[in-house]
Short mmCIF file of C-alpha atoms in Angstrom, two decimals:
data_model
loop_
_atom_site.label_atom_id
_atom_site.label_comp_id
_atom_site.label_asym_id
_atom_site.label_seq_id
_atom_site.Cartn_x
_atom_site.Cartn_y
_atom_site.Cartn_z
CA MET A 5 -9.39 -5.53 -22.65
CA ALA A 6 -11.64 -2.66 -21.59
CA ASN A 7 -9.78 0.16 -19.89
CA GLU A 8 -6.37 -1.41 -20.49
CA TYR A 9 -3.54 0.60 -18.93
CA GLY A 10 -2.42 3.31 -21.35
CA SER A 11 -5.57 3.22 -23.46
CA ARG A 12 -7.22 6.36 -22.06
CA VAL A 13 -6.27 9.58 -20.32
CA LEU A 14 -6.85 9.23 -16.57
CA ARG A 15 -8.09 11.90 -14.20
CA LYS A 16 -9.92 12.30 -10.91
CA ASP A 17 -13.23 10.43 -10.44
CA MET A 18 -12.40 7.74 -13.00
CA ASN A 19 -12.13 4.08 -12.08
CA GLY A 20 -11.11 0.76 -13.53
CA PRO A 21 -8.24 -1.73 -13.85
CA ASP A 22 -6.03 0.87 -15.52
CA VAL A 23 -6.36 3.02 -12.40
CA VAL A 24 -5.29 0.02 -10.27
CA GLU A 25 -2.20 -0.30 -12.44
CA LEU A 26 -1.47 3.42 -12.12
CA GLN A 27 -1.77 3.24 -8.33
CA ILE A 28 0.69 0.34 -8.22
CA ARG A 29 3.24 2.12 -10.41
CA LEU A 30 3.09 5.32 -8.37
CA ALA A 31 3.15 3.54 -5.00
CA GLY A 32 6.33 5.32 -3.93
CA PHE A 33 4.94 8.79 -4.56
CA ARG A 34 2.90 9.18 -1.41
CA GLY A 35 0.87 6.10 -2.31
CA THR A 36 -2.68 4.94 -1.86
CA LEU A 37 -4.65 1.72 -2.06
CA PRO A 38 -4.71 -0.09 -5.42
CA ASP A 39 -8.50 -0.01 -5.36
CA GLY A 40 -9.10 1.33 -8.87
CA ASP A 41 -10.74 4.59 -7.78
CA PHE A 42 -8.98 7.77 -8.92
CA GLY A 43 -9.65 9.91 -5.86
CA SER A 44 -7.71 12.65 -4.10
CA GLY A 45 -5.01 10.20 -2.96
CA THR A 46 -4.31 9.04 -6.51
CA GLU A 47 -4.40 12.64 -7.70
CA LEU A 48 -1.67 13.44 -5.16
CA GLN A 49 0.37 10.48 -6.44
CA VAL A 50 0.21 11.85 -9.97
CA GLN A 51 1.05 15.37 -8.79
CA LYS A 52 4.13 14.15 -6.90
CA PHE A 53 5.33 12.08 -9.84
CA GLN A 54 4.88 14.97 -12.25
CA GLN A 55 6.78 17.27 -9.90
CA ASP A 56 9.55 14.95 -8.76
CA VAL A 57 10.23 12.89 -11.88
CA MET A 58 8.89 14.92 -14.78
CA GLY A 59 9.99 18.26 -13.32
CA MET A 60 6.66 19.97 -13.95
CA ALA A 61 6.39 23.31 -12.17
CA GLN A 62 2.60 23.21 -12.54
CA PRO A 63 1.46 19.58 -12.42
CA THR A 64 -1.76 18.84 -14.28
CA ARG A 65 -2.65 15.83 -12.07
CA VAL A 66 -3.96 14.26 -15.28
CA VAL A 67 -2.33 11.12 -16.66
CA ASP A 68 -1.92 11.88 -20.35
CA ARG A 69 0.34 10.23 -22.92
CA ALA A 70 3.41 12.15 -21.72
CA THR A 71 2.85 10.99 -18.14
CA PHE A 72 2.34 7.37 -19.18
CA GLU A 73 5.57 7.51 -21.16
CA ALA A 74 7.41 9.11 -18.23
CA ILE A 75 6.26 6.26 -15.96
CA ASP A 76 7.62 3.72 -18.47
CA ALA A 77 10.91 5.63 -18.65
CA PHE A 78 11.06 5.67 -14.85
CA ALA A 79 10.76 1.87 -14.85
CA GLN A 80 13.57 1.53 -17.37
CA LYS A 81 15.83 3.85 -15.39
CA TYR A 82 15.38 1.88 -12.16
CA PRO A 83 15.42 -1.85 -12.98
CA ILE A 84 14.94 -4.41 -10.23
CA ASP A 85 17.46 -7.24 -9.77
CA PHE A 86 15.25 -10.32 -9.50
CA GLU A 87 18.21 -12.65 -9.14
CA ALA A 88 18.96 -10.92 -5.83
CA LEU A 89 15.33 -11.43 -4.78
CA ARG A 90 15.19 -15.18 -5.40
CA CYS A 91 14.96 -17.53 -2.42
CA PRO A 92 18.41 -18.98 -1.57
CA CYS A 93 17.11 -22.36 -0.33
CA GLY A 94 18.14 -24.24 -3.49
CA HIS A 95 14.95 -26.31 -3.55
CA CYS A 96 11.96 -24.10 -4.43
CA SER A 97 11.19 -22.25 -7.67
CA GLY A 98 13.02 -19.20 -6.35
CA PHE A 99 9.71 -17.75 -5.21
CA GLY A 100 8.30 -20.59 -3.14
CA ASN A 101 6.10 -23.43 -4.32
CA GLY A 102 2.68 -21.93 -3.62
CA ARG A 103 2.21 -23.99 -0.49
CA PHE A 104 0.21 -23.33 2.69
CA ARG A 105 -2.62 -21.20 1.32
CA ASP A 106 -4.96 -20.19 4.19
CA THR A 107 -2.61 -21.79 6.73
CA TYR A 108 -1.60 -19.78 9.77
CA VAL A 109 0.59 -20.06 12.83
CA PRO A 110 -1.69 -21.52 15.55
CA GLY A 111 -3.41 -18.66 17.35
CA GLY A 112 -2.73 -16.22 14.50
CA GLU A 113 -5.55 -17.21 12.16
CA GLY A 114 -6.54 -14.41 9.79
CA ARG A 115 -3.55 -12.22 10.67
CA GLU A 116 -1.18 -11.67 7.78
CA GLN A 117 1.98 -11.66 9.90
CA PHE A 118 1.21 -15.30 10.75
CA ASN A 119 0.18 -16.39 7.25
CA HIS A 120 2.28 -19.35 6.01
CA TYR A 121 1.21 -18.97 2.37
CA GLU A 122 4.05 -18.87 -0.14
CA TYR A 123 2.88 -16.03 -2.38
CA PRO A 124 3.79 -16.45 -6.09
CA GLY A 125 6.54 -13.83 -6.25
CA ILE A 126 7.18 -10.38 -4.77
CA HIS A 127 4.37 -7.84 -4.46
CA ARG A 128 4.50 -5.44 -7.42
CA LEU A 129 3.38 -2.41 -5.41
CA LEU A 130 6.30 -2.92 -3.05
CA LEU A 131 8.86 -3.11 -5.86
CA TRP A 132 7.52 -0.01 -7.59
CA ALA A 133 7.79 1.75 -4.21
CA VAL A 134 11.42 0.60 -3.99
CA ARG A 135 12.05 2.24 -7.36
CA ALA A 136 10.93 5.53 -5.85
CA VAL A 137 13.48 5.03 -3.05
CA PHE A 138 16.21 4.64 -5.67
CA HIS A 139 15.01 7.84 -7.36
CA ASP A 140 14.55 9.92 -4.22
CA LEU A 141 17.86 8.98 -2.58
CA PRO A 142 20.50 8.95 -5.34
CA GLU A 143 23.24 9.69 -2.83
CA HIS A 144 23.03 6.09 -1.61
CA ARG A 145 23.90 2.86 -3.42
CA PHE A 146 21.25 0.28 -2.56
CA SER A 147 21.17 -3.48 -3.02
CA PHE A 148 18.80 -6.21 -1.90
CA SER A 149 20.13 -8.11 1.11
CA SER A 150 17.02 -10.29 1.37
CA GLY A 151 14.03 -10.98 -0.84
CA TYR A 152 12.00 -14.17 -0.98
CA ARG A 153 12.41 -16.72 1.81
CA CYS A 154 10.24 -19.82 1.47
CA SER A 155 9.29 -22.31 4.17
CA ILE A 156 12.27 -24.52 3.29
CA ASP A 157 14.67 -21.62 3.73
CA ASN A 158 13.06 -20.87 7.09
CA GLN A 159 13.63 -24.48 8.17
CA GLN A 160 17.24 -24.36 7.02
CA ARG A 161 17.90 -21.21 9.04
CA GLY A 162 15.68 -21.77 12.06
CA ARG A 163 13.29 -18.89 11.29
CA THR A 164 9.53 -18.69 11.81
CA THR A 165 8.70 -15.30 10.25
CA THR A 166 6.60 -15.21 7.08
CA ASN A 167 6.89 -11.61 5.80
CA HIS A 168 9.50 -12.60 3.24
CA ARG A 169 7.18 -15.00 1.42
CA GLY A 170 6.50 -12.28 -1.12
CA LYS A 171 5.50 -9.34 1.05
CA ALA A 172 8.88 -7.88 2.04
CA VAL A 173 12.35 -6.94 0.88
CA ASP A 174 15.43 -5.80 2.79
CA LEU A 175 17.61 -3.03 1.40
CA ASP A 176 21.30 -2.67 2.18
CA ILE A 177 23.07 0.68 1.91
CA ALA A 178 26.68 0.56 0.72
CA LEU A 179 29.17 2.08 3.15
CA GLN A 180 31.98 4.37 2.14
CA PRO A 181 35.59 3.47 3.07
CA GLY A 182 36.15 4.09 6.77
CA GLU A 183 32.45 4.14 7.70
CA SER A 184 31.33 2.05 10.67
CA LYS A 185 28.27 0.08 11.75
CA ARG A 186 27.18 3.17 13.61
CA ASP A 187 27.33 5.14 10.36
CA ASP A 188 25.32 2.35 8.71
CA ALA A 189 22.63 2.56 11.39
CA GLU A 190 22.42 6.34 11.07
CA LYS A 191 22.06 6.08 7.30
CA CYS A 192 19.31 3.48 7.61
CA ASN A 193 17.45 5.63 10.10
CA ALA A 194 17.66 8.64 7.80
CA VAL A 195 16.45 6.58 4.84
CA ARG A 196 13.47 5.29 6.84
CA GLY A 197 12.55 8.87 7.67
CA ARG A 198 12.68 9.90 4.02
CA ILE A 199 10.55 6.93 2.95
CA VAL A 200 7.92 7.86 5.55
CA GLU A 201 7.97 11.45 4.31
CA LEU A 202 7.88 10.73 0.59
CA SER A 203 5.96 7.47 0.31
CA ASN A 204 3.34 7.65 3.07
CA ALA A 205 4.87 4.59 4.74
CA GLN A 206 4.81 3.90 8.48
CA VAL A 207 7.48 2.67 10.87
CA GLY A 208 5.94 -0.40 12.46
CA TRP A 209 2.58 -1.96 11.68
CA ALA A 210 -0.02 0.08 13.57
CA ALA A 211 -2.18 1.13 10.61
CA ARG A 212 -3.89 -1.09 8.07
CA ASN A 213 -3.31 -0.68 4.34
CA ARG A 214 -0.03 1.19 4.68
CA LYS A 215 3.45 0.26 3.51
CA SER A 216 5.55 -0.59 6.57
CA LEU A 217 9.17 -0.30 7.68
CA GLU A 218 10.70 -2.31 10.48
CA PRO A 219 11.81 -0.04 13.35
CA PRO A 220 15.53 0.38 14.00
CA ASP A 221 15.56 -1.88 17.06
CA ILE A 222 14.60 -4.77 14.75
CA ALA A 223 16.49 -3.71 11.62
CA PRO A 224 19.41 -1.57 12.80
CA THR A 225 21.66 -1.77 9.72
CA TRP A 226 19.24 -2.53 6.90
CA VAL A 227 15.92 -1.15 5.66
CA HIS A 228 13.06 -3.66 5.77
CA TYR A 229 10.07 -2.62 3.64
CA ASP A 230 6.84 -4.65 3.54
CA VAL A 231 3.14 -4.73 2.65
CA ARG A 232 1.92 -7.16 5.29
CA GLN A 233 -0.66 -4.69 6.65
CA TYR A 234 -2.65 -4.65 3.43
CA ASP A 235 -6.08 -6.28 3.39
CA ARG A 236 -6.32 -9.69 1.73
CA ILE A 237 -7.99 -8.23 -1.36
CA TYR A 238 -4.77 -6.32 -2.06
CA LEU A 239 -2.66 -9.45 -1.56
CA ALA A 240 -4.32 -11.48 -4.31
CA ASP A 241 -1.94 -13.60 -6.39
CA ASP A 242 -2.19 -11.24 -9.37
CA PHE A 243 -0.39 -8.52 -7.40
CA PHE A 244 2.81 -10.61 -7.30
CA CYS A 245 5.56 -11.06 -9.90
CA ARG A 246 8.68 -13.16 -10.47
CA ASP A 247 10.56 -11.20 -13.11
CA LEU A 248 11.00 -7.77 -14.66
CA ALA A 249 8.42 -8.41 -17.38
CA GLY A 250 5.84 -9.30 -14.75
CA LEU A 251 6.73 -6.23 -12.72
CA ASN A 252 6.66 -3.73 -15.58
CA ARG A 253 3.74 -5.20 -17.59
CA LEU A 254 4.50 -2.82 -20.42
CA THR A 255 1.52 -2.17 -22.71
CA PRO A 256 1.19 0.13 -25.73
CA ILE A 257 0.35 3.72 -24.85
CA THR A 258 -2.54 4.50 -27.18
CA CYS A 259 -4.39 7.35 -25.49
#
């Protein structure tokens, strides 16, 4: 494939599918749109990764072989537990059944928060951003408290929300002995603040094409992270995955 990820050194003003893949993998380091254009936002992503993960005092902002290999090593260091992300309904594939494409809650046509579609997995950009949370906040022990929730699971539990049909995950923070719900809420609030600072996320859903966190009045003792504000082009089926191989998409580094 032309411009396969890892086949050429990447730098500012380049474009192509390998740049899209780079933007996905560095989604938690400030983050930008996975549009395939290596602009100033992508350059900042690379700079932050080279500083924060590779420990470079003078980042090159160029994605050479060493940077590609460091991104692969980052993925190996922070695996994602897909069993914890599977839908608990007991009837679907674990990641929905692909139903309800282009079907919306009445009155919410065209708005992603009302989209009934069961996306084919969890959005890759979101899970790579979660890896950055694990890296940036090693003082906390995180687990997934909620991942995929298909339409059947919603019926079983009397829910109507659709974010968890591939566009959202909930993170739980382990408490230390003697800590209370109040401590839990304070930790979650602090973590949200750090994600906003480090990953260019927003609390709430005011801006388009930004990663979003539920505010504390909705998610007091967990951290809800989603991509529902992204335009439809960035929610195409190919952006979703069901397992670690689909998330990592490891390819030979040949540049």
